[in-house]
C-alpha positions as a LaTeX table, in Angstrom:
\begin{tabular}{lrrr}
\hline
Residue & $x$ (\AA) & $y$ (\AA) & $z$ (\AA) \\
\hline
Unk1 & 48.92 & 31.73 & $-58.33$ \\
Unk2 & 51.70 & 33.16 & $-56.17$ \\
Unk3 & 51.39 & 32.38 & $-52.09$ \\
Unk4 & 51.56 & 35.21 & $-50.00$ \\
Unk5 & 52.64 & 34.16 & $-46.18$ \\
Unk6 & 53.57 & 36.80 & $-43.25$ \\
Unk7 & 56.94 & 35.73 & $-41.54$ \\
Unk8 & 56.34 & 38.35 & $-38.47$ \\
Unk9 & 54.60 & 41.11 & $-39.17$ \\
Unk10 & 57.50 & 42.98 & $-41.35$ \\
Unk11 & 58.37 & 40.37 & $-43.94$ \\
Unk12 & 56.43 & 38.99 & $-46.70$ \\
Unk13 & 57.59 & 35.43 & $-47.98$ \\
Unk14 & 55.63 & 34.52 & $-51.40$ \\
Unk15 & 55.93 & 31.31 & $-52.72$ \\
Unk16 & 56.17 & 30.86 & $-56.72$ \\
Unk17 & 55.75 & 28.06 & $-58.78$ \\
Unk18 & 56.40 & 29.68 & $-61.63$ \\
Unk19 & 54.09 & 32.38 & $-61.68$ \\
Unk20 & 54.69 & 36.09 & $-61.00$ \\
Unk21 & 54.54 & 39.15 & $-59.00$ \\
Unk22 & 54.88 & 42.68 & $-58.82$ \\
Unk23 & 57.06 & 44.41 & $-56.47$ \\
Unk24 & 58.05 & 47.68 & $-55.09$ \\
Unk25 & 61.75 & 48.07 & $-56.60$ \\
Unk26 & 64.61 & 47.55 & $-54.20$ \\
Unk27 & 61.86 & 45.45 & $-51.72$ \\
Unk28 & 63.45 & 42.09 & $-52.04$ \\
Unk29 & 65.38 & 41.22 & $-49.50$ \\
Unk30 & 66.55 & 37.22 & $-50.29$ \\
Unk31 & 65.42 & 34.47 & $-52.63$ \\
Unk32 & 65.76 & 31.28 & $-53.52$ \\
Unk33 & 65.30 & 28.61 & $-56.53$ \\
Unk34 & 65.19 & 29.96 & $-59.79$ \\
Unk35 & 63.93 & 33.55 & $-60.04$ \\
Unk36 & 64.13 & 36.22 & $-63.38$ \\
Unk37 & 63.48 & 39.61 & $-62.53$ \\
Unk38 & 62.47 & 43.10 & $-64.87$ \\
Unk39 & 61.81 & 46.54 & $-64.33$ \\
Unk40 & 58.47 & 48.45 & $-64.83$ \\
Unk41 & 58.54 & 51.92 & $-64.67$ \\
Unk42 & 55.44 & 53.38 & $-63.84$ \\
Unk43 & 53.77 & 50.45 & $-61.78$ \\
Unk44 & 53.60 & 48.32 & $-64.97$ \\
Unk45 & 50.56 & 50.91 & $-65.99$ \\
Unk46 & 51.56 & 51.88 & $-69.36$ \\
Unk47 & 51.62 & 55.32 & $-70.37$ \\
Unk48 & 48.90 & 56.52 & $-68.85$ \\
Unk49 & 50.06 & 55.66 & $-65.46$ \\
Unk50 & 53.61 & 56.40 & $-66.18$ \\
Unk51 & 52.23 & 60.17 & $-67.01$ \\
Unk52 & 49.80 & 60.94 & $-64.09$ \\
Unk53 & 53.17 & 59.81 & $-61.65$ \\
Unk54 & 55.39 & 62.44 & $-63.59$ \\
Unk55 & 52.34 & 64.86 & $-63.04$ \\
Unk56 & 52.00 & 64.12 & $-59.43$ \\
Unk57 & 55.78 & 63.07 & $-58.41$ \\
Unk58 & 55.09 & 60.15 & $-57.85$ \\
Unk59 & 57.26 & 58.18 & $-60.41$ \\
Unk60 & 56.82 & 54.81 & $-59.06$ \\
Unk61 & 59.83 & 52.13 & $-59.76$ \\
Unk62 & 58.44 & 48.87 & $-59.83$ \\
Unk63 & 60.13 & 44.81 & $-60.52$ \\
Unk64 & 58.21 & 41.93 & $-62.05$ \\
Unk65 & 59.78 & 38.31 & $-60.36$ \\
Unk66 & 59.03 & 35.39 & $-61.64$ \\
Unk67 & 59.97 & 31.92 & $-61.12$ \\
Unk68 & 60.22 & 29.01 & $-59.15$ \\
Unk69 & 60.96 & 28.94 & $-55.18$ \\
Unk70 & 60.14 & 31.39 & $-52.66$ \\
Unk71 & 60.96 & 35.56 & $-51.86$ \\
Unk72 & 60.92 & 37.21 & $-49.37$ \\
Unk73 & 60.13 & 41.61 & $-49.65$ \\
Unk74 & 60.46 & 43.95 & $-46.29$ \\
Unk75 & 60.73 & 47.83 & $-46.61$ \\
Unk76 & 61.97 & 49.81 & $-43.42$ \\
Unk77 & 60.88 & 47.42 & $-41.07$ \\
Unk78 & 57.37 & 48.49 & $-42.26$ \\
Unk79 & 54.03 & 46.07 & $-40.94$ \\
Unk80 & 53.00 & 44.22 & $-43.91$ \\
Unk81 & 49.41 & 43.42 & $-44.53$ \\
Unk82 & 47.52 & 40.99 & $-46.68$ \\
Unk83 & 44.46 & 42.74 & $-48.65$ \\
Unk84 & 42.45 & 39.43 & $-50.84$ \\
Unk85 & 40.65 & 40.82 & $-53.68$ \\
Unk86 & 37.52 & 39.04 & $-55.17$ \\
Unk87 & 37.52 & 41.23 & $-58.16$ \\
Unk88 & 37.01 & 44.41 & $-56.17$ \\
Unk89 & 38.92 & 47.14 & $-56.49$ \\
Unk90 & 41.98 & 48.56 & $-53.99$ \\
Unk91 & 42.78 & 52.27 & $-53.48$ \\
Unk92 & 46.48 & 52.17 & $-52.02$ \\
Unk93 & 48.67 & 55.07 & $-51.44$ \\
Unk94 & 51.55 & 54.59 & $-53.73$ \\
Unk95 & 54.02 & 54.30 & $-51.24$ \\
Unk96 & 52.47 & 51.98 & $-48.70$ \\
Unk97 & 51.59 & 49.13 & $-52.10$ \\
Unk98 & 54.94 & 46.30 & $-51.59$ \\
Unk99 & 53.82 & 43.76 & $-53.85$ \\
Unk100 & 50.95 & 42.67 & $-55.80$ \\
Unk101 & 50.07 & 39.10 & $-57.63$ \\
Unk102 & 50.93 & 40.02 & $-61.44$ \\
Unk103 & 47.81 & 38.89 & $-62.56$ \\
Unk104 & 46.21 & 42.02 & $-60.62$ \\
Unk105 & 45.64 & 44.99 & $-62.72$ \\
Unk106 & 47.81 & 48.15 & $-61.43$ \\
Unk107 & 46.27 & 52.18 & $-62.64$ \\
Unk108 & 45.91 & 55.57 & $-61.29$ \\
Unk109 & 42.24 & 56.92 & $-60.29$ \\
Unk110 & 42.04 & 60.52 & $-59.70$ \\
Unk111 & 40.89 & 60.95 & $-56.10$ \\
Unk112 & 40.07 & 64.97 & $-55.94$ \\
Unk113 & 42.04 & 68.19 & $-55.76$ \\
Unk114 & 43.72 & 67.45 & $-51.97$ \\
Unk115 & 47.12 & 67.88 & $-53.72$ \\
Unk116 & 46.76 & 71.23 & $-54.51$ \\
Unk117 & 47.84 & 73.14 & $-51.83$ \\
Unk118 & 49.32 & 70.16 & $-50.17$ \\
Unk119 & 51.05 & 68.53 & $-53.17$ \\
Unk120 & 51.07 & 64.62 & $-52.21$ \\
Unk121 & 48.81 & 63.14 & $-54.72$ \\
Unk122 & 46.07 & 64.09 & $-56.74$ \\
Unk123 & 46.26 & 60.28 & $-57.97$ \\
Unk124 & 46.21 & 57.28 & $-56.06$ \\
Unk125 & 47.10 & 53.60 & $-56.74$ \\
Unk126 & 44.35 & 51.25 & $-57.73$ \\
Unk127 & 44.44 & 47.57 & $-57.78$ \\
Unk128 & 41.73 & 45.33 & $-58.85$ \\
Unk129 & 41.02 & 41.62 & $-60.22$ \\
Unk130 & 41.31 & 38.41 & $-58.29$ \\
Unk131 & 44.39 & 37.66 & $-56.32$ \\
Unk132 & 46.57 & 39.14 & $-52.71$ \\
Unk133 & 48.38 & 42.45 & $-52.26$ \\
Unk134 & 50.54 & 43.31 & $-49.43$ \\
Unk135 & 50.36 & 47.13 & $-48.03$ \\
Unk136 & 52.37 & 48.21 & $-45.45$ \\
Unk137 & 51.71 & 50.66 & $-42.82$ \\
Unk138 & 53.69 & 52.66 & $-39.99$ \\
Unk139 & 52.80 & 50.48 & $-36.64$ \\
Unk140 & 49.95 & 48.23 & $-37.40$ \\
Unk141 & 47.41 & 49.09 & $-39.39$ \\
Unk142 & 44.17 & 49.24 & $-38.38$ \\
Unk143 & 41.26 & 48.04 & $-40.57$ \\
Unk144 & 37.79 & 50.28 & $-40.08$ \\
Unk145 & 34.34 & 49.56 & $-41.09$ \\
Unk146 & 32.38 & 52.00 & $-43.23$ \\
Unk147 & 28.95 & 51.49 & $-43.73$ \\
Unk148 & 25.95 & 53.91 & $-44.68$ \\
Unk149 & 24.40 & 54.33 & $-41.28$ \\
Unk150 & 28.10 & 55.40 & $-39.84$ \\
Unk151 & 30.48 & 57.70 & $-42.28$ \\
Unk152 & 34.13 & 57.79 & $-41.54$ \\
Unk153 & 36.60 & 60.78 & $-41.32$ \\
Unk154 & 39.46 & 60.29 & $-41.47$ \\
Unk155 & 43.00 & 62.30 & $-40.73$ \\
Unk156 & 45.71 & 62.73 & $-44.87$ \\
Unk157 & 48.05 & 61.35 & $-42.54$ \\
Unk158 & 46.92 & 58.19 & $-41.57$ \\
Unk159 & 44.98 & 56.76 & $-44.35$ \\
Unk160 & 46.61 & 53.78 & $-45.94$ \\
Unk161 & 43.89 & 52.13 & $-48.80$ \\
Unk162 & 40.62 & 51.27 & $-49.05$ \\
Unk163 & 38.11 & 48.43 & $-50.46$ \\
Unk164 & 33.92 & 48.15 & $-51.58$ \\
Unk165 & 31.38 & 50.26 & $-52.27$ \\
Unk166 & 32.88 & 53.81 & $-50.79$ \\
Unk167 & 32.29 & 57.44 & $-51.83$ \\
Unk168 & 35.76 & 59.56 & $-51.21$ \\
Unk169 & 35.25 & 62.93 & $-50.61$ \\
Unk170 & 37.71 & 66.08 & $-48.89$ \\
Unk171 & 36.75 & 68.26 & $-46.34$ \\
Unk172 & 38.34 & 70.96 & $-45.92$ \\
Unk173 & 39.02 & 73.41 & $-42.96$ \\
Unk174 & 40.18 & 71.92 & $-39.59$ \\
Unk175 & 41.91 & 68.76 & $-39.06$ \\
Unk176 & 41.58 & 66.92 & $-36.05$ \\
Unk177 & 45.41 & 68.53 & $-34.83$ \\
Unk178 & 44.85 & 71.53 & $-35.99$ \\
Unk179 & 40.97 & 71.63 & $-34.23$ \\
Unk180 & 43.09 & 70.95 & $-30.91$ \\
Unk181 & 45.76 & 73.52 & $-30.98$ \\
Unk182 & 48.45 & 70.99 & $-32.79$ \\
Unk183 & 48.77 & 72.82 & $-36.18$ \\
Unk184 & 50.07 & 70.05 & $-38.29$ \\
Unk185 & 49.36 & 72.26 & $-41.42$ \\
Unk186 & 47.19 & 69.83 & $-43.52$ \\
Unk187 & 43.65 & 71.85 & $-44.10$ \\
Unk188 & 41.48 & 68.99 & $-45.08$ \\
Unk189 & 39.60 & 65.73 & $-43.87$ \\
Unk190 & 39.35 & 62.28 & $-45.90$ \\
Unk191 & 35.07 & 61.48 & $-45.41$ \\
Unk192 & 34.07 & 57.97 & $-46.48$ \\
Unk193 & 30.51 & 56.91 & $-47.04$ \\
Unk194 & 28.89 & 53.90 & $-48.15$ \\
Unk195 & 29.95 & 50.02 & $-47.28$ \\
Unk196 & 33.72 & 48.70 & $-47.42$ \\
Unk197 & 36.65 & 48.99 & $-45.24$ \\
Unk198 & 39.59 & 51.86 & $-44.53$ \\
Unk199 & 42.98 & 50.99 & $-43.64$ \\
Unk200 & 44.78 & 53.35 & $-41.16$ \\
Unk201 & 47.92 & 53.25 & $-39.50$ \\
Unk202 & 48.76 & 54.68 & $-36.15$ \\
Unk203 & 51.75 & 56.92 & $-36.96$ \\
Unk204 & 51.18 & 59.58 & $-39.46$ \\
Unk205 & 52.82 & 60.80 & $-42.47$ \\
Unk206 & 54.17 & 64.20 & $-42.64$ \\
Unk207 & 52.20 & 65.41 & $-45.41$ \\
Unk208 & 53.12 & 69.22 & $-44.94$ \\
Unk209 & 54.56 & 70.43 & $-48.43$ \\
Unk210 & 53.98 & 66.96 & $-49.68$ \\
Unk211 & 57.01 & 65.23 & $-47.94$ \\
Unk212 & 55.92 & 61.58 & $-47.82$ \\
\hline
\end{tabular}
């Protein structure tokens, strides 16, 4: 299986001994040894996944490497984070999911009708099986606990992925700018209940209109 290392905190190094991984297209940023690379439209999800991006906008370029030696992926200076899956399951905005081992199985879950008035994503990225993926995140990502004695709320603009046993759900009504006189124009709230973790990152998204 591939190695995933952090060099910094905005470039992943994986190290390949002849295995593969999925990447976000146009992510690598050097290699060397031997390496083959292929492009997978759609996330490598078939068609199912190639027609819920068309349906969303969300058509997601993604390259397969494989070979021998290391590579290194970075994506505008983004922080990188390591997420190790023990056969659990990964929700991951599409754009914040840089690379994936390929033996980790890539889809599309429907997550709830948030996109409707604000149109960025009725679908999000899932990743499950046994192996490392590497999110990134605006500033460093924060990782918060959710567990069935405490619910979390959190703000469209900041939520990254999450892991475990969690319950999505959308409020809508007033955000938390919008509840303070910052009209930001999002009219919903992300709730989480049950036990796993939330990944946030400290600089939001614009999510007005769906501009990522």
């Amino acid at each position: 299986m591939a190695m995933f290392r952090l060099q910094g905190s905005k470039v992943l190094a994986v190290d390949m001994t002849g295995d593969a991984v999925k990447a976000k297209n146009g992510s690598m940023v050097a290699y060397d040894g031997q390496m083959a690379f292929k492009k997978l439209t759609g996330g490598g999800e078939g068609l199912r996944g190639m027609v819920t991006r068309r349906l969303t906008g969300e058509q997601m370029t993604v390259m397969e490497v494989r070979g021998r030696g290391t590579c290194w992926f970075a994506d505008r200076a983004s922080e990188i984070n390591l997420v190790q899956l023990q056969g659990d399951k990964l929700y991951v905005e599409s754009s914040n999911l840089l690379v994936t081992d390929a033996g980790l199985r890539t889809g599309t879950t429907f997550t709830g009708l948030r996109g409707a008035s604000q149109g960025n994503g009725l679908f999000t990225t899932t990743v499950e099986g046994h192996g490392q993926a590497a999110i990134m995140s605006d500033g460093p990502a924060v990782v918060l606990r959710v567990s069935p004695q405490y619910p979390l709320t959190v703000d469209p603009g900041a939520y990254i992925a999450h892991q475990g046993n969690v319950r999505q759900s959308f409020q809508s009504g007033v955000t938390f700018r919008t509840f303070f006189g910052e009209g930001g124009g999002e009219a919903f709230q992300i709730r989480f209940e049950g036990d796993g973790l939330v990944y946030v990152q400290p600089s939001e998204r614009n999510t007005i209109a769906g501009d990522l």
